[in-house]
Amino acid sequence: MRVTMGTQDFFAGLWNNYVEVAPQAARIHQVFTARDERIVNDHVAFRTYDRYPLNIATLEPLILALGYRRHEPYEFADKGLSAWSYLPADPGDPRIFLSELRVDTLSLRARNIITGLAEQVDVATVNSSDVFRAGRLWTTPTWDAYQTLLSESEYAAWVSVMGLRPNHFTISVNALRHSPDLHDVVQILKAHGFPINASGGEIKGSPETLLEQASTLADRMMIEFADGDYHEVPTCYYEFALRYRDTDGQLYQGFVAASANRLFDSTRA
Ligand code: NI
């Protein structure tokens, strides 16, 4: 039996949360809508720490309860990240990509900061899929603590201020009517002034890896840190994915670790 009830509300809630901190996404959506494009989400991605109750093991049942099933695990050794991808019960729904930072790869000082954030989380809030748009479930770190995290892991610093929320939505280039080529999509974005993540080249992956991706650079917003200082931090970005068919004619469903590794840089401070 398919369990698709609730995914429409789930993704609508995520989208509203996302465009609040990434207004570029609403503008890009408009650019493509104005071109009479059909916008379908390829995947939505989340970032977290491997500390209870924020870890994948705790969050995953909430994704499975939406009818999703586990697809593949991924490792990003140089960034200290592990991830899982999930496939929807309804093929019209986006895939979900959930990564977590292996906090033990950081220094004791950074570990202590993150443990302090995780300890503030009210476990009762981690019992429904609403938690994926809860944002920060702890008090804002100090600017000093943020800088400590940033010096070791851009990802660690990002989660400390942004909390649990979509890190990015991803437009399926396959579903576009008029721009079925990722190079064209990148040119449209540039023509409208959206900066593109050029880490490892504007287009990550190739037809040979069965997945090509590109992304904008994250928007930025002012955050009030615990000591009362305001500083600008990167928020969220928009991604684009073009999937190819394998030799059996099946559309590739996975992710390419080398490409994802570069896409993580879209929130570089
Ligand atoms: Ni992605």
PDB file of N, CA, C and O in Angstrom, residues 50-108:
ATOM      1  N   ASP A  50      25.551  14.127  13.817  1.00  0.00           N
ATOM      2  CA  ASP A  50      25.319  12.737  14.245  1.00  0.00           C
ATOM      3  C   ASP A  50      25.210  12.648  15.771  1.00  0.00           C
ATOM      4  O   ASP A  50      25.709  11.712  16.382  1.00  0.00           O
ATOM      5  N   ARG A  51      24.540  13.638  16.368  1.00  0.00           N
ATOM      6  CA  ARG A  51      24.344  13.648  17.813  1.00  0.00           C
ATOM      7  C   ARG A  51      22.850  13.510  18.109  1.00  0.00           C
ATOM      8  O   ARG A  51      22.032  14.251  17.535  1.00  0.00           O
ATOM      9  N   TYR A  52      22.498  12.561  18.979  1.00  0.00           N
ATOM     10  CA  TYR A  52      21.109  12.391  19.394  1.00  0.00           C
ATOM     11  C   TYR A  52      20.587  13.710  19.963  1.00  0.00           C
ATOM     12  O   TYR A  52      21.341  14.368  20.687  1.00  0.00           O
ATOM     13  N   PRO A  53      19.341  14.107  19.685  1.00  0.00           N
ATOM     14  CA  PRO A  53      18.334  13.459  18.851  1.00  0.00           C
ATOM     15  C   PRO A  53      18.275  14.035  17.425  1.00  0.00           C
ATOM     16  O   PRO A  53      17.212  14.036  16.808  1.00  0.00           O
ATOM     17  N   LEU A  54      19.425  14.529  16.944  1.00  0.00           N
ATOM     18  CA  LEU A  54      19.464  15.159  15.617  1.00  0.00           C
ATOM     19  C   LEU A  54      20.000  14.218  14.551  1.00  0.00           C
ATOM     20  O   LEU A  54      19.975  14.547  13.363  1.00  0.00           O
ATOM     21  N   ASN A  55      20.494  13.054  14.965  1.00  0.00           N
ATOM     22  CA  ASN A  55      21.196  12.158  14.041  1.00  0.00           C
ATOM     23  C   ASN A  55      20.243  11.478  13.053  1.00  0.00           C
ATOM     24  O   ASN A  55      19.026  11.447  13.254  1.00  0.00           O
ATOM     25  N   ILE A  56      20.829  10.926  12.000  1.00  0.00           N
ATOM     26  CA  ILE A  56      20.023  10.251  10.968  1.00  0.00           C
ATOM     27  C   ILE A  56      19.197   9.127  11.586  1.00  0.00           C
ATOM     28  O   ILE A  56      18.023   8.963  11.254  1.00  0.00           O
ATOM     29  N   ALA A  57      19.787   8.374  12.485  1.00  0.00           N
ATOM     30  CA  ALA A  57      19.073   7.234  13.078  1.00  0.00           C
ATOM     31  C   ALA A  57      17.768   7.682  13.747  1.00  0.00           C
ATOM     32  O   ALA A  57      16.771   6.964  13.723  1.00  0.00           O
ATOM     33  N   THR A  58      17.767   8.887  14.313  1.00  0.00           N
ATOM     34  CA  THR A  58      16.563   9.403  14.977  1.00  0.00           C
ATOM     35  C   THR A  58      15.601  10.042  13.972  1.00  0.00           C
ATOM     36  O   THR A  58      14.381   9.928  14.118  1.00  0.00           O
ATOM     37  N   LEU A  59      16.141  10.714  12.951  1.00  0.00           N
ATOM     38  CA  LEU A  59      15.296  11.428  11.986  1.00  0.00           C
ATOM     39  C   LEU A  59      14.719  10.505  10.916  1.00  0.00           C
ATOM     40  O   LEU A  59      13.613  10.754  10.403  1.00  0.00           O
ATOM     41  N   GLU A  60      15.443   9.456  10.593  1.00  0.00           N
ATOM     42  CA  GLU A  60      15.031   8.593   9.475  1.00  0.00           C
ATOM     43  C   GLU A  60      13.614   8.029   9.602  1.00  0.00           C
ATOM     44  O   GLU A  60      12.864   8.016   8.613  1.00  0.00           O
ATOM     45  N   PRO A  61      13.190   7.544  10.779  1.00  0.00           N
ATOM     46  CA  PRO A  61      11.828   7.005  10.882  1.00  0.00           C
ATOM     47  C   PRO A  61      10.749   8.009  10.471  1.00  0.00           C
ATOM     48  O   PRO A  61       9.680   7.618   9.992  1.00  0.00           O
ATOM     49  N   LEU A  62      11.027   9.311  10.640  1.00  0.00           N
ATOM     50  CA  LEU A  62      10.054  10.341  10.261  1.00  0.00           C
ATOM     51  C   LEU A  62       9.932  10.424   8.737  1.00  0.00           C
ATOM     52  O   LEU A  62       8.859  10.739   8.207  1.00  0.00           O
ATOM     53  N   ILE A  63      11.025  10.150   8.032  1.00  0.00           N
ATOM     54  CA  ILE A  63      11.013  10.124   6.565  1.00  0.00           C
ATOM     55  C   ILE A  63      10.321   8.854   6.077  1.00  0.00           C
ATOM     56  O   ILE A  63       9.502   8.895   5.157  1.00  0.00           O
ATOM     57  N   LEU A  64      10.632   7.741   6.738  1.00  0.00           N
ATOM     58  CA  LEU A  64      10.015   6.464   6.349  1.00  0.00           C
ATOM     59  C   LEU A  64       8.504   6.520   6.578  1.00  0.00           C
ATOM     60  O   LEU A  64       7.734   5.931   5.807  1.00  0.00           O
ATOM     61  N   ALA A  65       8.076   7.254   7.612  1.00  0.00           N
ATOM     62  CA  ALA A  65       6.641   7.364   7.920  1.00  0.00           C
ATOM     63  C   ALA A  65       5.885   8.107   6.826  1.00  0.00           C
ATOM     64  O   ALA A  65       4.659   8.015   6.735  1.00  0.00           O
ATOM     65  N   LEU A  66       6.627   8.874   5.975  1.00  0.00           N
ATOM     66  CA  LEU A  66       6.002   9.567   4.839  1.00  0.00           C
ATOM     67  C   LEU A  66       5.945   8.659   3.614  1.00  0.00           C
ATOM     68  O   LEU A  66       5.575   9.104   2.519  1.00  0.00           O
ATOM     69  N   GLY A  67       6.305   7.395   3.787  1.00  0.00           N
ATOM     70  CA  GLY A  67       6.225   6.435   2.688  1.00  0.00           C
ATOM     71  C   GLY A  67       7.535   6.262   1.939  1.00  0.00           C
ATOM     72  O   GLY A  67       7.608   5.509   0.969  1.00  0.00           O
ATOM     73  N   TYR A  68       8.577   6.965   2.380  1.00  0.00           N
ATOM     74  CA  TYR A  68       9.879   6.857   1.716  1.00  0.00           C
ATOM     75  C   TYR A  68      10.572   5.547   2.076  1.00  0.00           C
ATOM     76  O   TYR A  68      10.295   4.954   3.117  1.00  0.00           O
ATOM     77  N   ARG A  69      11.493   5.121   1.192  1.00  0.00           N
ATOM     78  CA  ARG A  69      12.327   3.972   1.528  1.00  0.00           C
ATOM     79  C   ARG A  69      13.794   4.333   1.312  1.00  0.00           C
ATOM     80  O   ARG A  69      14.133   5.172   0.462  1.00  0.00           O
ATOM     81  N   ARG A  70      14.646   3.695   2.116  1.00  0.00           N
ATOM     82  CA  ARG A  70      16.088   3.892   2.001  1.00  0.00           C
ATOM     83  C   ARG A  70      16.554   3.509   0.610  1.00  0.00           C
ATOM     84  O   ARG A  70      16.138   2.483   0.083  1.00  0.00           O
ATOM     85  N   HIS A  71      17.455   4.305   0.050  1.00  0.00           N
ATOM     86  CA  HIS A  71      18.034   3.944  -1.251  1.00  0.00           C
ATOM     87  C   HIS A  71      19.498   3.584  -1.113  1.00  0.00           C
ATOM     88  O   HIS A  71      19.837   2.424  -1.151  1.00  0.00           O
ATOM     89  N   GLU A  72      20.370   4.614  -0.876  1.00  0.00           N
ATOM     90  CA  GLU A  72      21.808   4.335  -0.836  1.00  0.00           C
ATOM     91  C   GLU A  72      22.499   5.180   0.220  1.00  0.00           C
ATOM     92  O   GLU A  72      22.133   6.335   0.420  1.00  0.00           O
ATOM     93  N   PRO A  73      23.562   4.626   0.844  1.00  0.00           N
ATOM     94  CA  PRO A  73      24.395   5.429   1.749  1.00  0.00           C
ATOM     95  C   PRO A  73      25.544   6.090   0.977  1.00  0.00           C
ATOM     96  O   PRO A  73      25.969   5.574  -0.063  1.00  0.00           O
ATOM     97  N   TYR A  74      26.016   7.214   1.474  1.00  0.00           N
ATOM     98  CA  TYR A  74      27.145   7.927   0.860  1.00  0.00           C
ATOM     99  C   TYR A  74      28.108   8.365   1.952  1.00  0.00           C
ATOM    100  O   TYR A  74      27.692   8.627   3.082  1.00  0.00           O
ATOM    101  N   GLU A  75      29.394   8.452   1.595  1.00  0.00           N
ATOM    102  CA  GLU A  75      30.425   8.901   2.539  1.00  0.00           C
ATOM    103  C   GLU A  75      31.219  10.042   1.907  1.00  0.00           C
ATOM    104  O   GLU A  75      31.545   9.973   0.711  1.00  0.00           O
ATOM    105  N   PHE A  76      31.503  11.057   2.698  1.00  0.00           N
ATOM    106  CA  PHE A  76      32.322  12.179   2.243  1.00  0.00           C
ATOM    107  C   PHE A  76      33.443  12.325   3.263  1.00  0.00           C
ATOM    108  O   PHE A  76      33.336  13.105   4.222  1.00  0.00           O
ATOM    109  N   ALA A  77      34.512  11.521   3.075  1.00  0.00           N
ATOM    110  CA  ALA A  77      35.561  11.399   4.088  1.00  0.00           C
ATOM    111  C   ALA A  77      36.207  12.744   4.396  1.00  0.00           C
ATOM    112  O   ALA A  77      36.417  13.075   5.571  1.00  0.00           O
ATOM    113  N   ASP A  78      36.503  13.548   3.356  1.00  0.00           N
ATOM    114  CA  ASP A  78      37.242  14.792   3.600  1.00  0.00           C
ATOM    115  C   ASP A  78      36.406  15.827   4.340  1.00  0.00           C
ATOM    116  O   ASP A  78      36.945  16.753   4.931  1.00  0.00           O
ATOM    117  N   LYS A  79      35.081  15.699   4.318  1.00  0.00           N
ATOM    118  CA  LYS A  79      34.221  16.638   5.042  1.00  0.00           C
ATOM    119  C   LYS A  79      33.665  16.011   6.317  1.00  0.00           C
ATOM    120  O   LYS A  79      32.929  16.676   7.055  1.00  0.00           O
ATOM    121  N   GLY A  80      33.987  14.754   6.587  1.00  0.00           N
ATOM    122  CA  GLY A  80      33.493  14.088   7.799  1.00  0.00           C
ATOM    123  C   GLY A  80      31.984  13.875   7.770  1.00  0.00           C
ATOM    124  O   GLY A  80      31.319  13.925   8.807  1.00  0.00           O
ATOM    125  N   LEU A  81      31.439  13.639   6.566  1.00  0.00           N
ATOM    126  CA  LEU A  81      29.981  13.512   6.428  1.00  0.00           C
ATOM    127  C   LEU A  81      29.579  12.109   5.981  1.00  0.00           C
ATOM    128  O   LEU A  81      30.295  11.459   5.213  1.00  0.00           O
ATOM    129  N   SER A  82      28.428  11.678   6.472  1.00  0.00           N
ATOM    130  CA  SER A  82      27.776  10.469   5.990  1.00  0.00           C
ATOM    131  C   SER A  82      26.379  10.883   5.545  1.00  0.00           C
ATOM    132  O   SER A  82      25.826  11.852   6.070  1.00  0.00           O
ATOM    133  N   ALA A  83      25.796  10.129   4.613  1.00  0.00           N
ATOM    134  CA  ALA A  83      24.465  10.502   4.132  1.00  0.00           C
ATOM    135  C   ALA A  83      23.689   9.279   3.670  1.00  0.00           C
ATOM    136  O   ALA A  83      24.277   8.222   3.394  1.00  0.00           O
ATOM    137  N   TRP A  84      22.380   9.437   3.605  1.00  0.00           N
ATOM    138  CA  TRP A  84      21.493   8.448   2.990  1.00  0.00           C
ATOM    139  C   TRP A  84      20.587   9.174   2.017  1.00  0.00           C
ATOM    140  O   TRP A  84      20.196  10.325   2.257  1.00  0.00           O
ATOM    141  N   SER A  85      20.239   8.485   0.920  1.00  0.00           N
ATOM    142  CA  SER A  85      19.191   9.004   0.054  1.00  0.00           C
ATOM    143  C   SER A  85      17.961   8.116   0.217  1.00  0.00           C
ATOM    144  O   SER A  85      18.081   6.926   0.554  1.00  0.00           O
ATOM    145  N   TYR A  86      16.794   8.717   0.001  1.00  0.00           N
ATOM    146  CA  TYR A  86      15.507   8.037   0.182  1.00  0.00           C
ATOM    147  C   TYR A  86      14.654   8.263  -1.057  1.00  0.00           C
ATOM    148  O   TYR A  86      14.642   9.363  -1.623  1.00  0.00           O
ATOM    149  N   LEU A  87      13.941   7.218  -1.445  1.00  0.00           N
ATOM    150  CA  LEU A  87      13.061   7.305  -2.612  1.00  0.00           C
ATOM    151  C   LEU A  87      11.610   7.364  -2.165  1.00  0.00           C
ATOM    152  O   LEU A  87      11.221   6.682  -1.205  1.00  0.00           O
ATOM    153  N   PRO A  88      10.801   8.193  -2.844  1.00  0.00           N
ATOM    154  CA  PRO A  88       9.405   8.379  -2.435  1.00  0.00           C
ATOM    155  C   PRO A  88       8.505   7.213  -2.851  1.00  0.00           C
ATOM    156  O   PRO A  88       8.814   6.501  -3.805  1.00  0.00           O
ATOM    157  N   ALA A  89       7.396   7.063  -2.144  1.00  0.00           N
ATOM    158  CA  ALA A  89       6.385   6.072  -2.545  1.00  0.00           C
ATOM    159  C   ALA A  89       5.731   6.524  -3.848  1.00  0.00           C
ATOM    160  O   ALA A  89       5.459   5.722  -4.732  1.00  0.00           O
ATOM    161  N   ASP A  90       5.486   7.841  -3.962  1.00  0.00           N
ATOM    162  CA  ASP A  90       4.886   8.422  -5.160  1.00  0.00           C
ATOM    163  C   ASP A  90       6.018   8.990  -6.011  1.00  0.00           C
ATOM    164  O   ASP A  90       6.715   9.915  -5.584  1.00  0.00           O
ATOM    165  N   PRO A  91       6.229   8.439  -7.226  1.00  0.00           N
ATOM    166  CA  PRO A  91       7.357   8.900  -8.046  1.00  0.00           C
ATOM    167  C   PRO A  91       7.284  10.383  -8.401  1.00  0.00           C
ATOM    168  O   PRO A  91       8.270  10.958  -8.857  1.00  0.00           O
ATOM    169  N   GLY A  92       6.140  11.030  -8.169  1.00  0.00           N
ATOM    170  CA  GLY A  92       6.035  12.460  -8.413  1.00  0.00           C
ATOM    171  C   GLY A  92       6.628  13.292  -7.287  1.00  0.00           C
ATOM    172  O   GLY A  92       6.841  14.504  -7.432  1.00  0.00           O
ATOM    173  N   ASP A  93       6.898  12.662  -6.149  1.00  0.00           N
ATOM    174  CA  ASP A  93       7.505  13.378  -5.015  1.00  0.00           C
ATOM    175  C   ASP A  93       9.024  13.391  -5.161  1.00  0.00           C
ATOM    176  O   ASP A  93       9.598  12.491  -5.781  1.00  0.00           O
ATOM    177  N   PRO A  94       9.681  14.396  -4.576  1.00  0.00           N
ATOM    178  CA  PRO A  94      11.147  14.445  -4.680  1.00  0.00           C
ATOM    179  C   PRO A  94      11.826  13.348  -3.850  1.00  0.00           C
ATOM    180  O   PRO A  94      11.271  12.875  -2.866  1.00  0.00           O
ATOM    181  N   ARG A  95      13.025  12.986  -4.278  1.00  0.00           N
ATOM    182  CA  ARG A  95      13.891  12.172  -3.421  1.00  0.00           C
ATOM    183  C   ARG A  95      14.286  13.020  -2.214  1.00  0.00           C
ATOM    184  O   ARG A  95      14.200  14.251  -2.268  1.00  0.00           O
ATOM    185  N   ILE A  96      14.745  12.367  -1.161  1.00  0.00           N
ATOM    186  CA  ILE A  96      15.259  13.084   0.010  1.00  0.00           C
ATOM    187  C   ILE A  96      16.706  12.667   0.220  1.00  0.00           C
ATOM    188  O   ILE A  96      17.044  11.481   0.098  1.00  0.00           O
ATOM    189  N   PHE A  97      17.556  13.665   0.490  1.00  0.00           N
ATOM    190  CA  PHE A  97      18.975  13.426   0.757  1.00  0.00           C
ATOM    191  C   PHE A  97      19.264  13.972   2.147  1.00  0.00           C
ATOM    192  O   PHE A  97      19.082  15.165   2.403  1.00  0.00           O
ATOM    193  N   LEU A  98      19.658  13.093   3.055  1.00  0.00           N
ATOM    194  CA  LEU A  98      19.893  13.485   4.455  1.00  0.00           C
ATOM    195  C   LEU A  98      21.334  13.171   4.826  1.00  0.00           C
ATOM    196  O   LEU A  98      21.739  12.006   4.806  1.00  0.00           O
ATOM    197  N   SER A  99      22.100  14.215   5.144  1.00  0.00           N
ATOM    198  CA  SER A  99      23.495  14.011   5.535  1.00  0.00           C
ATOM    199  C   SER A  99      23.672  14.393   6.989  1.00  0.00           C
ATOM    200  O   SER A  99      22.880  15.153   7.546  1.00  0.00           O
ATOM    201  N   GLU A 100      24.707  13.824   7.605  1.00  0.00           N
ATOM    202  CA  GLU A 100      25.023  14.178   8.993  1.00  0.00           C
ATOM    203  C   GLU A 100      26.533  14.313   9.141  1.00  0.00           C
ATOM    204  O   GLU A 100      27.298  13.591   8.500  1.00  0.00           O
ATOM    205  N   LEU A 101      26.928  15.254   9.982  1.00  0.00           N
ATOM    206  CA  LEU A 101      28.351  15.464  10.271  1.00  0.00           C
ATOM    207  C   LEU A 101      28.778  14.502  11.373  1.00  0.00           C
ATOM    208  O   LEU A 101      28.134  14.434  12.425  1.00  0.00           O
ATOM    209  N   ARG A 102      29.850  13.755  11.100  1.00  0.00           N
ATOM    210  CA  ARG A 102      30.420  12.898  12.150  1.00  0.00           C
ATOM    211  C   ARG A 102      31.230  13.804  13.082  1.00  0.00           C
ATOM    212  O   ARG A 102      32.387  14.152  12.791  1.00  0.00           O
ATOM    213  N   VAL A 103      30.576  14.198  14.156  1.00  0.00           N
ATOM    214  CA  VAL A 103      31.109  15.240  15.042  1.00  0.00           C
ATOM    215  C   VAL A 103      32.457  14.838  15.635  1.00  0.00           C
ATOM    216  O   VAL A 103      33.307  15.699  15.900  1.00  0.00           O
ATOM    217  N   ASP A 104      32.676  13.545  15.788  1.00  0.00           N
ATOM    218  CA  ASP A 104      33.949  13.089  16.359  1.00  0.00           C
ATOM    219  C   ASP A 104      35.149  13.354  15.452  1.00  0.00           C
ATOM    220  O   ASP A 104      36.295  13.196  15.890  1.00  0.00           O
ATOM    221  N   THR A 105      34.903  13.775  14.202  1.00  0.00           N
ATOM    222  CA  THR A 105      36.021  14.119  13.318  1.00  0.00           C
ATOM    223  C   THR A 105      36.557  15.523  13.642  1.00  0.00           C
ATOM    224  O   THR A 105      37.591  15.917  13.119  1.00  0.00           O
ATOM    225  N   LEU A 106      35.847  16.268  14.502  1.00  0.00           N
ATOM    226  CA  LEU A 106      36.264  17.640  14.839  1.00  0.00           C
ATOM    227  C   LEU A 106      37.096  17.648  16.125  1.00  0.00           C
ATOM    228  O   LEU A 106      37.191  16.642  16.830  1.00  0.00           O
ATOM    229  N   SER A 107      37.663  18.810  16.452  1.00  0.00           N
ATOM    230  CA  SER A 107      38.453  18.974  17.673  1.00  0.00           C
ATOM    231  C   SER A 107      37.544  18.861  18.899  1.00  0.00           C
ATOM    232  O   SER A 107      36.318  19.000  18.799  1.00  0.00           O
ATOM    233  N   LEU A 108      38.145  18.642  20.049  1.00  0.00           N
ATOM    234  CA  LEU A 108      37.380  18.545  21.295  1.00  0.00           C
ATOM    235  C   LEU A 108      36.573  19.830  21.523  1.00  0.00           C
ATOM    236  O   LEU A 108      35.414  19.791  21.940  1.00  0.00           O
TER     237      LEU A 108
END
